Amino acid sequence: MDNTINKRVILAIKEFLPEGTNAAHLLMDLLSLGKESVYRRMRGEIEFTLDEMIKITNRFGISIDDIIASGKITSKWAILNLDTLVTYENYTEQYCERLKEYLAIFQKMQSAKRANISTASNAIPISFLFLYKKLSQFRHYKWHYLKRGAKPNFAFSSMVLPDEIIKIEKHFAEESNKVPMKTIVIDEDIFLCIIRDIRFFYSQQLITKMEMLELKQELLELVSLIELVVETGSFYAGNSMMIYLSKINIDGIYHNIEYDNEELCFQGTFYMDLICFNNVKFFKKQKEWIDLLKRFSILLTQSGDRQQLEFFENQRLLINSLE
């Protein structure tokens, strides 16, 4: 590393700083350094340590590889804070903050000249799931159950969602589904996964019969909603939502977001989190992967063929097995 790297780091920081923010003061807080130590780094008298570089790149969503290799900043992620994943201790605050970051992206996409979300998923997309109170509650419950060490006395009824989470999830679903163009490749077993989970917790007497029937009813409503979107080709008037059914298993959750000159890439992890990548090459690789899954899929949207009818019939039969 030389002074050129220091200059590149400072340049990247200044590019992503909100207007009026003092870079030196921010680095003092971020790196736990005194004023003089920070200014010596900014002047190139002292090199940033590797640990300091990691803190800076994580704070601003900058690719350290790109800075070291060429000095070029290939993605602008100023609105994303990727310091940590959601933790149990600060769950509500961190979870809501993460959704606010995504909301900012969706709102920018609605006014962009070019905007598209491409998704491949082996689980029910949260933009649909968040529309249903009990299903969303169950999603949170499973995460908390696992994080608590699978304690047998933690019942589903104990999982009370704060109003803040309920409100922001509803807002997330609304804004996400307003994006001008969405392409979603779903796995044939997206409902099977959550049904298995419901059955497990019911077998452990952590979900009551009534609660299971409430979840069942919302799943049936969700199937009808997806079927309506498939028939019309849109969620809101004026936007496009193309849904594909993969004929091979999808091994995870992948999202690619494009708007104007931005290219953002996400992968699902740890059930409640999304890992974000700000690397152009990685974005292109994931885009290729989603496109490959589309090649081994059938288009459900406005197809009206036998496979479309069979898919929704099979999902209802599966859901109705919850008794």
PDB file of C-alpha atoms in Angstrom:
ATOM      1  CA  MET A   1       0.000   0.000   0.000  1.00  0.00           C
ATOM      2  CA  ASP A   2       1.258   3.538  -0.733  1.00  0.00           C
ATOM      3  CA  ASN A   3      -0.001   7.103  -0.503  1.00  0.00           C
ATOM      4  CA  THR A   4      -1.909   6.544  -3.744  1.00  0.00           C
ATOM      5  CA  ILE A   5      -4.157   4.086  -1.910  1.00  0.00           C
ATOM      6  CA  ASN A   6      -4.704   6.605   0.889  1.00  0.00           C
ATOM      7  CA  LYS A   7      -5.720   9.211  -1.666  1.00  0.00           C
ATOM      8  CA  ARG A   8      -8.118   6.773  -3.324  1.00  0.00           C
ATOM      9  CA  VAL A   9      -9.749   5.968   0.002  1.00  0.00           C
ATOM     10  CA  ILE A  10     -10.192   9.657   0.874  1.00  0.00           C
ATOM     11  CA  LEU A  11     -11.566  10.349  -2.607  1.00  0.00           C
ATOM     12  CA  ALA A  12     -14.094   7.511  -2.209  1.00  0.00           C
ATOM     13  CA  ILE A  13     -15.154   8.745   1.241  1.00  0.00           C
ATOM     14  CA  LYS A  14     -15.731  12.284  -0.018  1.00  0.00           C
ATOM     15  CA  GLU A  15     -17.723  10.953  -2.977  1.00  0.00           C
ATOM     16  CA  PHE A  16     -20.181   9.148  -0.727  1.00  0.00           C
ATOM     17  CA  LEU A  17     -20.410  11.652   2.142  1.00  0.00           C
ATOM     18  CA  PRO A  18     -23.686  13.578   2.498  1.00  0.00           C
ATOM     19  CA  GLU A  19     -23.274  17.243   1.640  1.00  0.00           C
ATOM     20  CA  GLY A  20     -21.999  19.277   4.577  1.00  0.00           C
ATOM     21  CA  THR A  21     -20.486  16.288   6.437  1.00  0.00           C
ATOM     22  CA  ASN A  22     -16.913  16.683   7.691  1.00  0.00           C
ATOM     23  CA  ALA A  23     -14.809  13.696   6.572  1.00  0.00           C
ATOM     24  CA  ALA A  24     -12.254  14.130   9.368  1.00  0.00           C
ATOM     25  CA  HIS A  25     -14.896  14.158  12.105  1.00  0.00           C
ATOM     26  CA  LEU A  26     -16.563  11.088  10.657  1.00  0.00           C
ATOM     27  CA  LEU A  27     -13.254   9.188  10.511  1.00  0.00           C
ATOM     28  CA  MET A  28     -12.454  10.181  14.102  1.00  0.00           C
ATOM     29  CA  ASP A  29     -15.652   8.487  15.265  1.00  0.00           C
ATOM     30  CA  LEU A  30     -15.440   5.529  12.895  1.00  0.00           C
ATOM     31  CA  LEU A  31     -11.779   4.680  13.571  1.00  0.00           C
ATOM     32  CA  SER A  32     -11.638   5.854  17.222  1.00  0.00           C
ATOM     33  CA  LEU A  33      -8.693   8.118  16.398  1.00  0.00           C
ATOM     34  CA  GLY A  34      -7.686  11.591  17.474  1.00  0.00           C
ATOM     35  CA  LYS A  35      -7.947  14.622  15.217  1.00  0.00           C
ATOM     36  CA  GLU A  36      -4.242  14.786  14.415  1.00  0.00           C
ATOM     37  CA  SER A  37      -4.026  11.038  13.633  1.00  0.00           C
ATOM     38  CA  VAL A  38      -6.898  11.339  11.176  1.00  0.00           C
ATOM     39  CA  TYR A  39      -5.436  14.389   9.442  1.00  0.00           C
ATOM     40  CA  ARG A  40      -2.054  12.673   9.092  1.00  0.00           C
ATOM     41  CA  ARG A  41      -3.801   9.833   7.274  1.00  0.00           C
ATOM     42  CA  MET A  42      -5.737  12.249   5.098  1.00  0.00           C
ATOM     43  CA  ARG A  43      -2.504  14.034   4.163  1.00  0.00           C
ATOM     44  CA  GLY A  44      -0.880  10.703   3.319  1.00  0.00           C
ATOM     45  CA  GLU A  45       1.730  10.881   6.081  1.00  0.00           C
ATOM     46  CA  ILE A  46       0.469   7.637   7.637  1.00  0.00           C
ATOM     47  CA  GLU A  47      -1.075   4.706   5.796  1.00  0.00           C
ATOM     48  CA  PHE A  48      -4.496   3.388   6.693  1.00  0.00           C
ATOM     49  CA  THR A  49      -4.160  -0.014   8.377  1.00  0.00           C
ATOM     50  CA  LEU A  50      -5.978  -2.994   6.905  1.00  0.00           C
ATOM     51  CA  ASP A  51      -8.414  -2.959   9.834  1.00  0.00           C
ATOM     52  CA  GLU A  52      -9.128   0.728   9.207  1.00  0.00           C
ATOM     53  CA  MET A  53      -9.611   0.067   5.485  1.00  0.00           C
ATOM     54  CA  ILE A  54     -12.156  -2.654   6.263  1.00  0.00           C
ATOM     55  CA  LYS A  55     -14.102  -0.368   8.608  1.00  0.00           C
ATOM     56  CA  ILE A  56     -14.179   2.396   5.999  1.00  0.00           C
ATOM     57  CA  THR A  57     -15.193   0.175   3.087  1.00  0.00           C
ATOM     58  CA  ASN A  58     -17.911  -1.514   5.171  1.00  0.00           C
ATOM     59  CA  ARG A  59     -19.261   1.858   6.339  1.00  0.00           C
ATOM     60  CA  PHE A  60     -19.568   3.251   2.823  1.00  0.00           C
ATOM     61  CA  GLY A  61     -20.225   0.068   0.821  1.00  0.00           C
ATOM     62  CA  ILE A  62     -17.021   0.604  -1.188  1.00  0.00           C
ATOM     63  CA  SER A  63     -15.265  -2.340  -2.832  1.00  0.00           C
ATOM     64  CA  ILE A  64     -11.764  -2.563  -1.330  1.00  0.00           C
ATOM     65  CA  ASP A  65     -10.646  -4.749  -4.244  1.00  0.00           C
ATOM     66  CA  ASP A  66     -11.597  -2.087  -6.763  1.00  0.00           C
ATOM     67  CA  ILE A  67      -9.822   0.651  -4.819  1.00  0.00           C
ATOM     68  CA  ILE A  68      -6.568  -1.284  -4.516  1.00  0.00           C
ATOM     69  CA  ALA A  69      -6.619  -2.676  -8.039  1.00  0.00           C
ATOM     70  CA  SER A  70      -7.583   0.375 -10.058  1.00  0.00           C
ATOM     71  CA  GLY A  71      -8.776   3.181  -7.861  1.00  0.00           C
ATOM     72  CA  LYS A  72     -12.156   3.146  -9.578  1.00  0.00           C
ATOM     73  CA  ILE A  73     -15.388   3.174  -7.636  1.00  0.00           C
ATOM     74  CA  THR A  74     -17.655   0.855  -9.548  1.00  0.00           C
ATOM     75  CA  SER A  75     -20.857   1.129  -7.485  1.00  0.00           C
ATOM     76  CA  LYS A  76     -22.471   3.953  -5.498  1.00  0.00           C
ATOM     77  CA  TRP A  77     -24.074   2.529  -2.357  1.00  0.00           C
ATOM     78  CA  ALA A  78     -24.206   5.663  -0.277  1.00  0.00           C
ATOM     79  CA  ILE A  79     -27.707   4.837   1.013  1.00  0.00           C
ATOM     80  CA  LEU A  80     -26.750   1.384   2.259  1.00  0.00           C
ATOM     81  CA  ASN A  81     -25.172   0.800   5.665  1.00  0.00           C
ATOM     82  CA  LEU A  82     -23.651  -2.680   5.712  1.00  0.00           C
ATOM     83  CA  ASP A  83     -21.718  -2.573   8.990  1.00  0.00           C
ATOM     84  CA  THR A  84     -23.569  -5.466  10.639  1.00  0.00           C
ATOM     85  CA  LEU A  85     -26.227  -8.048  10.115  1.00  0.00           C
ATOM     86  CA  VAL A  86     -29.369  -7.966  12.242  1.00  0.00           C
ATOM     87  CA  THR A  87     -28.562  -9.038  15.801  1.00  0.00           C
ATOM     88  CA  TYR A  88     -30.845 -10.417  18.489  1.00  0.00           C
ATOM     89  CA  GLU A  89     -29.890  -7.706  20.984  1.00  0.00           C
ATOM     90  CA  ASN A  90     -30.869  -4.767  18.748  1.00  0.00           C
ATOM     91  CA  TYR A  91     -33.342  -6.601  16.583  1.00  0.00           C
ATOM     92  CA  THR A  92     -36.161  -4.083  16.077  1.00  0.00           C
ATOM     93  CA  GLU A  93     -33.902  -1.069  15.547  1.00  0.00           C
ATOM     94  CA  GLN A  94     -31.530  -2.807  13.117  1.00  0.00           C
ATOM     95  CA  TYR A  95     -34.282  -4.621  11.238  1.00  0.00           C
ATOM     96  CA  CYS A  96     -36.294  -1.446  10.676  1.00  0.00           C
ATOM     97  CA  GLU A  97     -33.186   0.492   9.705  1.00  0.00           C
ATOM     98  CA  ARG A  98     -32.340  -2.140   7.110  1.00  0.00           C
ATOM     99  CA  LEU A  99     -35.830  -1.970   5.596  1.00  0.00           C
ATOM    100  CA  LYS A 100     -35.607   1.833   5.475  1.00  0.00           C
ATOM    101  CA  GLU A 101     -32.454   1.483   3.371  1.00  0.00           C
ATOM    102  CA  TYR A 102     -34.289  -0.738   0.895  1.00  0.00           C
ATOM    103  CA  LEU A 103     -37.280   1.624   0.870  1.00  0.00           C
ATOM    104  CA  ALA A 104     -34.987   4.455  -0.188  1.00  0.00           C
ATOM    105  CA  ILE A 105     -33.885   2.334  -3.150  1.00  0.00           C
ATOM    106  CA  PHE A 106     -37.462   1.466  -4.197  1.00  0.00           C
ATOM    107  CA  GLN A 107     -38.507   5.110  -4.047  1.00  0.00           C
ATOM    108  CA  LYS A 108     -35.591   6.123  -6.266  1.00  0.00           C
ATOM    109  CA  MET A 109     -36.512   3.385  -8.714  1.00  0.00           C
ATOM    110  CA  GLN A 110     -40.041   4.733  -9.171  1.00  0.00           C
ATOM    111  CA  SER A 111     -38.710   7.956 -10.681  1.00  0.00           C
ATOM    112  CA  ALA A 112     -35.768   6.416 -12.544  1.00  0.00           C
ATOM    113  CA  LYS A 113     -35.648   6.274 -16.325  1.00  0.00           C
ATOM    114  CA  ARG A 114     -34.710   2.602 -16.145  1.00  0.00           C
ATOM    115  CA  ALA A 115     -35.628   0.402 -13.196  1.00  0.00           C
ATOM    116  CA  ASN A 116     -35.812  -3.355 -12.784  1.00  0.00           C
ATOM    117  CA  ILE A 117     -35.660  -5.978 -10.046  1.00  0.00           C
ATOM    118  CA  SER A 118     -34.775  -9.563 -10.959  1.00  0.00           C
ATOM    119  CA  THR A 119     -35.299 -12.227  -8.320  1.00  0.00           C
ATOM    120  CA  ALA A 120     -34.823 -15.972  -8.069  1.00  0.00           C
ATOM    121  CA  SER A 121     -36.116 -17.477  -4.844  1.00  0.00           C
ATOM    122  CA  ASN A 122     -36.781 -20.773  -3.094  1.00  0.00           C
ATOM    123  CA  ALA A 123     -38.999 -18.980  -0.563  1.00  0.00           C
ATOM    124  CA  ILE A 124     -42.109 -16.822  -0.765  1.00  0.00           C
ATOM    125  CA  PRO A 125     -40.933 -13.307  -1.729  1.00  0.00           C
ATOM    126  CA  ILE A 126     -41.214 -10.992   1.260  1.00  0.00           C
ATOM    127  CA  SER A 127     -42.846  -8.320  -0.921  1.00  0.00           C
ATOM    128  CA  PHE A 128     -45.873 -10.670  -0.886  1.00  0.00           C
ATOM    129  CA  LEU A 129     -45.419 -12.140   2.592  1.00  0.00           C
ATOM    130  CA  PHE A 130     -45.366  -8.748   4.332  1.00  0.00           C
ATOM    131  CA  LEU A 131     -48.953  -8.157   3.220  1.00  0.00           C
ATOM    132  CA  TYR A 132     -50.156 -10.823   5.676  1.00  0.00           C
ATOM    133  CA  LYS A 133     -49.898 -10.179   9.408  1.00  0.00           C
ATOM    134  CA  LYS A 134     -49.804 -13.775  10.673  1.00  0.00           C
ATOM    135  CA  LEU A 135     -47.369 -14.972   8.000  1.00  0.00           C
ATOM    136  CA  SER A 136     -45.022 -12.109   8.763  1.00  0.00           C
ATOM    137  CA  GLN A 137     -45.351 -12.826  12.466  1.00  0.00           C
ATOM    138  CA  PHE A 138     -44.466 -16.467  11.798  1.00  0.00           C
ATOM    139  CA  ARG A 139     -41.356 -15.433   9.849  1.00  0.00           C
ATOM    140  CA  HIS A 140     -40.141 -13.389  12.830  1.00  0.00           C
ATOM    141  CA  TYR A 141     -41.140 -16.120  15.250  1.00  0.00           C
ATOM    142  CA  LYS A 142     -39.004 -18.744  13.536  1.00  0.00           C
ATOM    143  CA  TRP A 143     -35.943 -16.478  13.639  1.00  0.00           C
ATOM    144  CA  HIS A 144     -36.436 -15.653  17.323  1.00  0.00           C
ATOM    145  CA  TYR A 145     -37.086 -19.304  18.184  1.00  0.00           C
ATOM    146  CA  LEU A 146     -33.774 -20.334  16.635  1.00  0.00           C
ATOM    147  CA  LYS A 147     -31.844 -17.412  18.134  1.00  0.00           C
ATOM    148  CA  ARG A 148     -33.228 -18.230  21.593  1.00  0.00           C
ATOM    149  CA  GLY A 149     -31.824 -21.728  21.351  1.00  0.00           C
ATOM    150  CA  ALA A 150     -35.082 -23.511  20.493  1.00  0.00           C
ATOM    151  CA  LYS A 151     -36.559 -23.090  23.971  1.00  0.00           C
ATOM    152  CA  PRO A 152     -39.685 -25.275  24.350  1.00  0.00           C
ATOM    153  CA  ASN A 153     -41.642 -22.616  26.272  1.00  0.00           C
ATOM    154  CA  PHE A 154     -41.437 -19.956  23.535  1.00  0.00           C
ATOM    155  CA  ALA A 155     -44.848 -20.227  21.867  1.00  0.00           C
ATOM    156  CA  PHE A 156     -45.963 -18.530  18.668  1.00  0.00           C
ATOM    157  CA  SER A 157     -48.420 -16.417  20.653  1.00  0.00           C
ATOM    158  CA  SER A 158     -45.446 -14.924  22.531  1.00  0.00           C
ATOM    159  CA  MET A 159     -44.133 -13.341  19.332  1.00  0.00           C
ATOM    160  CA  VAL A 160     -45.730  -9.910  19.384  1.00  0.00           C
ATOM    161  CA  LEU A 161     -44.486  -7.677  16.576  1.00  0.00           C
ATOM    162  CA  PRO A 162     -43.845  -4.033  17.479  1.00  0.00           C
ATOM    163  CA  ASP A 163     -46.030  -1.535  15.610  1.00  0.00           C
ATOM    164  CA  GLU A 164     -42.862  -0.108  14.070  1.00  0.00           C
ATOM    165  CA  ILE A 165     -42.110  -3.403  12.311  1.00  0.00           C
ATOM    166  CA  ILE A 166     -45.710  -3.914  11.162  1.00  0.00           C
ATOM    167  CA  LYS A 167     -45.835  -0.413   9.701  1.00  0.00           C
ATOM    168  CA  ILE A 168     -42.506  -0.520   7.880  1.00  0.00           C
ATOM    169  CA  GLU A 169     -43.121  -4.002   6.455  1.00  0.00           C
ATOM    170  CA  LYS A 170     -46.410  -2.845   4.978  1.00  0.00           C
ATOM    171  CA  HIS A 171     -44.668   0.191   3.508  1.00  0.00           C
ATOM    172  CA  PHE A 172     -41.893  -2.059   2.162  1.00  0.00           C
ATOM    173  CA  ALA A 173     -44.410  -4.290   0.381  1.00  0.00           C
ATOM    174  CA  GLU A 174     -46.226  -1.322  -1.142  1.00  0.00           C
ATOM    175  CA  GLU A 175     -43.091   0.427  -2.427  1.00  0.00           C
ATOM    176  CA  SER A 176     -41.421  -2.764  -3.622  1.00  0.00           C
ATOM    177  CA  ASN A 177     -44.441  -3.749  -5.673  1.00  0.00           C
ATOM    178  CA  LYS A 178     -44.571  -0.279  -7.273  1.00  0.00           C
ATOM    179  CA  VAL A 179     -41.200  -0.791  -8.973  1.00  0.00           C
ATOM    180  CA  PRO A 180     -41.833  -0.364 -12.731  1.00  0.00           C
ATOM    181  CA  MET A 181     -40.547  -3.798 -13.738  1.00  0.00           C
ATOM    182  CA  LYS A 182     -40.034  -6.950 -11.692  1.00  0.00           C
ATOM    183  CA  THR A 183     -39.044 -10.433 -12.815  1.00  0.00           C
ATOM    184  CA  ILE A 184     -39.463 -13.222 -10.264  1.00  0.00           C
ATOM    185  CA  VAL A 185     -38.349 -16.830 -10.743  1.00  0.00           C
ATOM    186  CA  ILE A 186     -39.905 -19.014  -8.054  1.00  0.00           C
ATOM    187  CA  ASP A 187     -39.218 -22.561  -6.968  1.00  0.00           C
ATOM    188  CA  GLU A 188     -42.037 -25.095  -7.224  1.00  0.00           C
ATOM    189  CA  ASP A 189     -41.701 -25.718  -3.468  1.00  0.00           C
ATOM    190  CA  ILE A 190     -41.937 -22.156  -2.161  1.00  0.00           C
ATOM    191  CA  PHE A 191     -45.062 -23.000  -0.158  1.00  0.00           C
ATOM    192  CA  LEU A 192     -43.825 -26.418   0.933  1.00  0.00           C
ATOM    193  CA  CYS A 193     -41.013 -24.858   2.979  1.00  0.00           C
ATOM    194  CA  ILE A 194     -43.258 -22.718   5.170  1.00  0.00           C
ATOM    195  CA  ILE A 195     -45.846 -25.501   5.494  1.00  0.00           C
ATOM    196  CA  ARG A 196     -43.167 -27.847   6.827  1.00  0.00           C
ATOM    197  CA  ASP A 197     -42.181 -25.205   9.377  1.00  0.00           C
ATOM    198  CA  ILE A 198     -45.791 -24.697  10.486  1.00  0.00           C
ATOM    199  CA  ARG A 199     -46.245 -28.447  10.880  1.00  0.00           C
ATOM    200  CA  PHE A 200     -43.068 -28.691  12.944  1.00  0.00           C
ATOM    201  CA  PHE A 201     -44.079 -25.985  15.415  1.00  0.00           C
ATOM    202  CA  TYR A 202     -47.587 -27.415  15.624  1.00  0.00           C
ATOM    203  CA  SER A 203     -46.145 -30.850  16.413  1.00  0.00           C
ATOM    204  CA  GLN A 204     -44.126 -29.250  19.227  1.00  0.00           C
ATOM    205  CA  GLN A 205     -47.338 -27.690  20.578  1.00  0.00           C
ATOM    206  CA  LEU A 206     -45.905 -24.210  20.059  1.00  0.00           C
ATOM    207  CA  ILE A 207     -48.645 -23.296  17.586  1.00  0.00           C
ATOM    208  CA  THR A 208     -52.282 -23.868  18.486  1.00  0.00           C
ATOM    209  CA  LYS A 209     -54.871 -25.382  16.161  1.00  0.00           C
ATOM    210  CA  MET A 210     -56.534 -21.995  15.749  1.00  0.00           C
ATOM    211  CA  GLU A 211     -53.233 -20.297  14.913  1.00  0.00           C
ATOM    212  CA  MET A 212     -52.431 -22.957  12.336  1.00  0.00           C
ATOM    213  CA  LEU A 213     -55.810 -22.416  10.690  1.00  0.00           C
ATOM    214  CA  GLU A 214     -55.196 -18.652  10.630  1.00  0.00           C
ATOM    215  CA  LEU A 215     -51.857 -19.209   8.905  1.00  0.00           C
ATOM    216  CA  LYS A 216     -53.537 -21.595   6.498  1.00  0.00           C
ATOM    217  CA  GLN A 217     -56.160 -19.001   5.591  1.00  0.00           C
ATOM    218  CA  GLU A 218     -53.542 -16.354   4.890  1.00  0.00           C
ATOM    219  CA  LEU A 219     -51.559 -18.795   2.733  1.00  0.00           C
ATOM    220  CA  LEU A 220     -54.681 -19.457   0.661  1.00  0.00           C
ATOM    221  CA  GLU A 221     -55.216 -15.714   0.287  1.00  0.00           C
ATOM    222  CA  LEU A 222     -51.585 -15.325  -0.748  1.00  0.00           C
ATOM    223  CA  VAL A 223     -51.933 -17.984  -3.445  1.00  0.00           C
ATOM    224  CA  SER A 224     -54.971 -16.155  -4.804  1.00  0.00           C
ATOM    225  CA  LEU A 225     -53.036 -12.879  -4.832  1.00  0.00           C
ATOM    226  CA  ILE A 226     -50.109 -14.382  -6.771  1.00  0.00           C
ATOM    227  CA  GLU A 227     -52.575 -16.001  -9.161  1.00  0.00           C
ATOM    228  CA  LEU A 228     -54.179 -12.595  -9.781  1.00  0.00           C
ATOM    229  CA  VAL A 229     -50.778 -11.017 -10.455  1.00  0.00           C
ATOM    230  CA  VAL A 230     -50.012 -13.846 -12.871  1.00  0.00           C
ATOM    231  CA  GLU A 231     -53.288 -13.292 -14.706  1.00  0.00           C
ATOM    232  CA  THR A 232     -52.866  -9.508 -15.030  1.00  0.00           C
ATOM    233  CA  GLY A 233     -49.087  -9.241 -15.353  1.00  0.00           C
ATOM    234  CA  SER A 234     -48.895  -6.429 -12.801  1.00  0.00           C
ATOM    235  CA  PHE A 235     -49.349  -5.640  -9.120  1.00  0.00           C
ATOM    236  CA  TYR A 236     -50.218  -1.977  -9.573  1.00  0.00           C
ATOM    237  CA  ALA A 237     -51.562  -0.372 -12.712  1.00  0.00           C
ATOM    238  CA  GLY A 238     -48.739   0.729 -14.959  1.00  0.00           C
ATOM    239  CA  ASN A 239     -46.035  -1.632 -13.721  1.00  0.00           C
ATOM    240  CA  SER A 240     -44.959  -5.052 -14.990  1.00  0.00           C
ATOM    241  CA  MET A 241     -44.446  -8.185 -12.900  1.00  0.00           C
ATOM    242  CA  MET A 242     -43.355 -11.329 -14.729  1.00  0.00           C
ATOM    243  CA  ILE A 243     -43.420 -14.536 -12.688  1.00  0.00           C
ATOM    244  CA  TYR A 244     -41.613 -17.675 -13.832  1.00  0.00           C
ATOM    245  CA  LEU A 245     -41.836 -21.181 -12.382  1.00  0.00           C
ATOM    246  CA  SER A 246     -38.491 -22.968 -12.251  1.00  0.00           C
ATOM    247  CA  LYS A 247     -38.470 -26.625 -13.270  1.00  0.00           C
ATOM    248  CA  ILE A 248     -35.257 -27.204 -11.307  1.00  0.00           C
ATOM    249  CA  ASN A 249     -34.616 -26.513  -7.640  1.00  0.00           C
ATOM    250  CA  ILE A 250     -33.447 -23.006  -6.721  1.00  0.00           C
ATOM    251  CA  ASP A 251     -30.774 -23.167  -4.032  1.00  0.00           C
ATOM    252  CA  GLY A 252     -31.219 -19.754  -2.441  1.00  0.00           C
ATOM    253  CA  ILE A 253     -32.545 -16.213  -2.684  1.00  0.00           C
ATOM    254  CA  TYR A 254     -31.011 -13.845  -5.240  1.00  0.00           C
ATOM    255  CA  HIS A 255     -31.893 -10.228  -6.058  1.00  0.00           C
ATOM    256  CA  ASN A 256     -30.433  -7.947  -8.704  1.00  0.00           C
ATOM    257  CA  ILE A 257     -31.546  -4.314  -8.702  1.00  0.00           C
ATOM    258  CA  GLU A 258     -30.890  -1.934 -11.591  1.00  0.00           C
ATOM    259  CA  TYR A 259     -31.919   1.694 -11.904  1.00  0.00           C
ATOM    260  CA  ASP A 260     -30.304   4.481 -13.895  1.00  0.00           C
ATOM    261  CA  ASN A 261     -26.563   3.851 -13.432  1.00  0.00           C
ATOM    262  CA  GLU A 262     -26.884   1.767 -10.262  1.00  0.00           C
ATOM    263  CA  GLU A 263     -26.416  -2.013 -10.084  1.00  0.00           C
ATOM    264  CA  LEU A 264     -27.041  -3.614  -6.686  1.00  0.00           C
ATOM    265  CA  CYS A 265     -26.740  -7.286  -5.829  1.00  0.00           C
ATOM    266  CA  PHE A 266     -28.184  -9.168  -2.827  1.00  0.00           C
ATOM    267  CA  GLN A 267     -28.299 -12.731  -1.522  1.00  0.00           C
ATOM    268  CA  GLY A 268     -30.436 -14.105   1.295  1.00  0.00           C
ATOM    269  CA  THR A 269     -28.647 -15.441   4.351  1.00  0.00           C
ATOM    270  CA  PHE A 270     -29.366 -16.419   7.967  1.00  0.00           C
ATOM    271  CA  TYR A 271     -33.099 -16.480   7.177  1.00  0.00           C
ATOM    272  CA  MET A 272     -33.739 -12.787   7.973  1.00  0.00           C
ATOM    273  CA  ASP A 273     -30.777 -11.090   6.330  1.00  0.00           C
ATOM    274  CA  LEU A 274     -29.564 -10.072   2.900  1.00  0.00           C
ATOM    275  CA  ILE A 275     -25.865  -9.932   2.116  1.00  0.00           C
ATOM    276  CA  CYS A 276     -25.064  -7.066  -0.238  1.00  0.00           C
ATOM    277  CA  PHE A 277     -22.321  -7.084  -2.858  1.00  0.00           C
ATOM    278  CA  ASN A 278     -21.023  -3.912  -4.519  1.00  0.00           C
ATOM    279  CA  ASN A 279     -18.871  -5.575  -7.127  1.00  0.00           C
ATOM    280  CA  VAL A 280     -19.731  -5.166 -10.804  1.00  0.00           C
ATOM    281  CA  LYS A 281     -18.334  -8.563 -11.770  1.00  0.00           C
ATOM    282  CA  PHE A 282     -20.347 -10.282  -9.063  1.00  0.00           C
ATOM    283  CA  PHE A 283     -23.474  -8.459 -10.179  1.00  0.00           C
ATOM    284  CA  LYS A 284     -22.982  -9.696 -13.735  1.00  0.00           C
ATOM    285  CA  LYS A 285     -22.361 -13.275 -12.567  1.00  0.00           C
ATOM    286  CA  GLN A 286     -25.541 -13.281 -10.494  1.00  0.00           C
ATOM    287  CA  LYS A 287     -27.481 -11.751 -13.384  1.00  0.00           C
ATOM    288  CA  GLU A 288     -26.248 -14.603 -15.589  1.00  0.00           C
ATOM    289  CA  TRP A 289     -27.338 -17.097 -12.913  1.00  0.00           C
ATOM    290  CA  ILE A 290     -30.864 -15.671 -12.663  1.00  0.00           C
ATOM    291  CA  ASP A 291     -31.109 -15.660 -16.480  1.00  0.00           C
ATOM    292  CA  LEU A 292     -30.010 -19.306 -16.558  1.00  0.00           C
ATOM    293  CA  LEU A 293     -32.750 -20.213 -14.071  1.00  0.00           C
ATOM    294  CA  LYS A 294     -35.262 -18.421 -16.318  1.00  0.00           C
ATOM    295  CA  ARG A 295     -34.166 -20.656 -19.216  1.00  0.00           C
ATOM    296  CA  PHE A 296     -35.189 -23.693 -17.171  1.00  0.00           C
ATOM    297  CA  SER A 297     -38.525 -22.157 -16.193  1.00  0.00           C
ATOM    298  CA  ILE A 298     -41.959 -21.659 -17.637  1.00  0.00           C
ATOM    299  CA  LEU A 299     -43.584 -18.249 -17.786  1.00  0.00           C
ATOM    300  CA  LEU A 300     -46.664 -18.241 -15.577  1.00  0.00           C
ATOM    301  CA  THR A 301     -47.652 -14.635 -16.237  1.00  0.00           C
ATOM    302  CA  GLN A 302     -50.592 -14.397 -18.627  1.00  0.00           C
ATOM    303  CA  SER A 303     -49.835 -17.828 -20.072  1.00  0.00           C
ATOM    304  CA  GLY A 304     -53.148 -19.465 -19.168  1.00  0.00           C
ATOM    305  CA  ASP A 305     -51.731 -22.903 -19.906  1.00  0.00           C
ATOM    306  CA  ARG A 306     -52.217 -26.185 -18.083  1.00  0.00           C
ATOM    307  CA  GLN A 307     -48.983 -25.893 -16.071  1.00  0.00           C
ATOM    308  CA  GLN A 308     -50.106 -22.568 -14.622  1.00  0.00           C
ATOM    309  CA  LEU A 309     -53.419 -24.053 -13.509  1.00  0.00           C
ATOM    310  CA  GLU A 310     -51.712 -27.143 -12.103  1.00  0.00           C
ATOM    311  CA  PHE A 311     -49.235 -25.087 -10.082  1.00  0.00           C
ATOM    312  CA  PHE A 312     -51.903 -23.101  -8.247  1.00  0.00           C
ATOM    313  CA  GLU A 313     -54.101 -26.169  -7.792  1.00  0.00           C
ATOM    314  CA  ASN A 314     -51.166 -28.050  -6.249  1.00  0.00           C
ATOM    315  CA  GLN A 315     -50.370 -25.168  -3.885  1.00  0.00           C
ATOM    316  CA  ARG A 316     -53.952 -25.079  -2.635  1.00  0.00           C
ATOM    317  CA  LEU A 317     -53.987 -28.843  -2.101  1.00  0.00           C
ATOM    318  CA  LEU A 318     -50.752 -28.569  -0.157  1.00  0.00           C
ATOM    319  CA  ILE A 319     -52.018 -25.714   2.004  1.00  0.00           C
ATOM    320  CA  ASN A 320     -55.340 -27.452   2.641  1.00  0.00           C
ATOM    321  CA  SER A 321     -53.402 -30.403   4.072  1.00  0.00           C
ATOM    322  CA  LEU A 322     -52.814 -28.220   7.141  1.00  0.00           C
ATOM    323  CA  GLU A 323     -55.494 -29.554   9.456  1.00  0.00           C
TER     324      GLU A 323
END
